[in-house]
C-alpha cells in the first residue's frame, strides 16, 4: 500500500519495454491500470497501452508492416 509503488511499477514497465520484453511490459501496465485507474501513473499506463494498440493497428496498413 506504499504510494510510491505505482511509480516503481511504471518504471519497471519502461525497463521491460527497453529490454524488448513486451509481455512483461504489457502485464505490468495492465496491473497498474487495474489497481490504480485514477492515479497519474494509471492513466499514463492506459495511454501507453492504447497508443501501442493504435500503432499495431496502423502497422497492418503499412506496406512494410511497421510504423
XYZ file of C-alpha atoms in Angstrom:
67
model
C 0.000 0.000 0.000
C 3.004 2.269 -0.433
C 2.034 5.268 -2.607
C 5.408 5.145 -4.381
C 4.754 1.557 -5.517
C 2.827 2.578 -8.617
C 5.689 4.823 -9.750
C 8.147 1.962 -9.311
C 5.889 -0.381 -11.275
C 5.648 2.140 -14.090
C 9.425 2.498 -14.205
C 9.786 -1.278 -14.232
C 7.408 -1.448 -17.198
C 9.587 1.033 -19.095
C 12.650 -1.092 -18.369
C 10.849 -4.183 -19.659
C 9.978 -2.313 -22.861
C 13.578 -1.199 -23.389
C 14.726 -4.791 -22.913
C 12.261 -5.973 -25.534
C 10.195 -7.942 -23.010
C 6.814 -6.859 -24.369
C 4.865 -9.487 -22.410
C 6.175 -8.267 -19.037
C 5.726 -4.656 -20.168
C 2.093 -5.212 -21.083
C 1.367 -7.260 -17.941
C 2.871 -4.593 -15.678
C 0.984 -1.762 -17.375
C -2.243 -3.770 -17.221
C -1.705 -4.337 -13.492
C -1.186 -0.607 -12.972
C -4.359 0.247 -14.907
C -6.401 -2.264 -12.920
C -5.089 -1.354 -9.459
C -4.593 2.400 -9.878
C -7.073 3.592 -12.541
C -7.412 7.150 -11.206
C -3.738 7.705 -10.414
C -1.454 9.665 -12.749
C 0.534 6.508 -13.497
C -2.637 4.511 -14.035
C -3.736 6.989 -16.667
C -0.264 7.049 -18.221
C -0.203 3.240 -18.353
C -3.618 3.171 -20.014
C -2.416 5.722 -22.549
C 0.721 3.664 -23.284
C -1.336 0.541 -23.858
C -3.813 2.415 -26.045
C -1.059 4.033 -28.118
C 0.590 0.691 -28.732
C -2.719 -0.756 -29.873
C -3.180 2.111 -32.301
C 0.338 1.690 -33.682
C -0.216 -2.042 -34.138
C -3.460 -1.376 -35.991
C -1.832 1.247 -38.222
C 1.109 -1.057 -38.990
C -1.286 -3.508 -40.611
C -1.938 -0.961 -43.352
C 1.706 -0.082 -43.920
C 3.447 -1.696 -46.926
C 6.346 -2.704 -44.666
C 4.188 -3.766 -41.734
C 5.992 -1.303 -39.459
C 5.402 2.251 -38.329
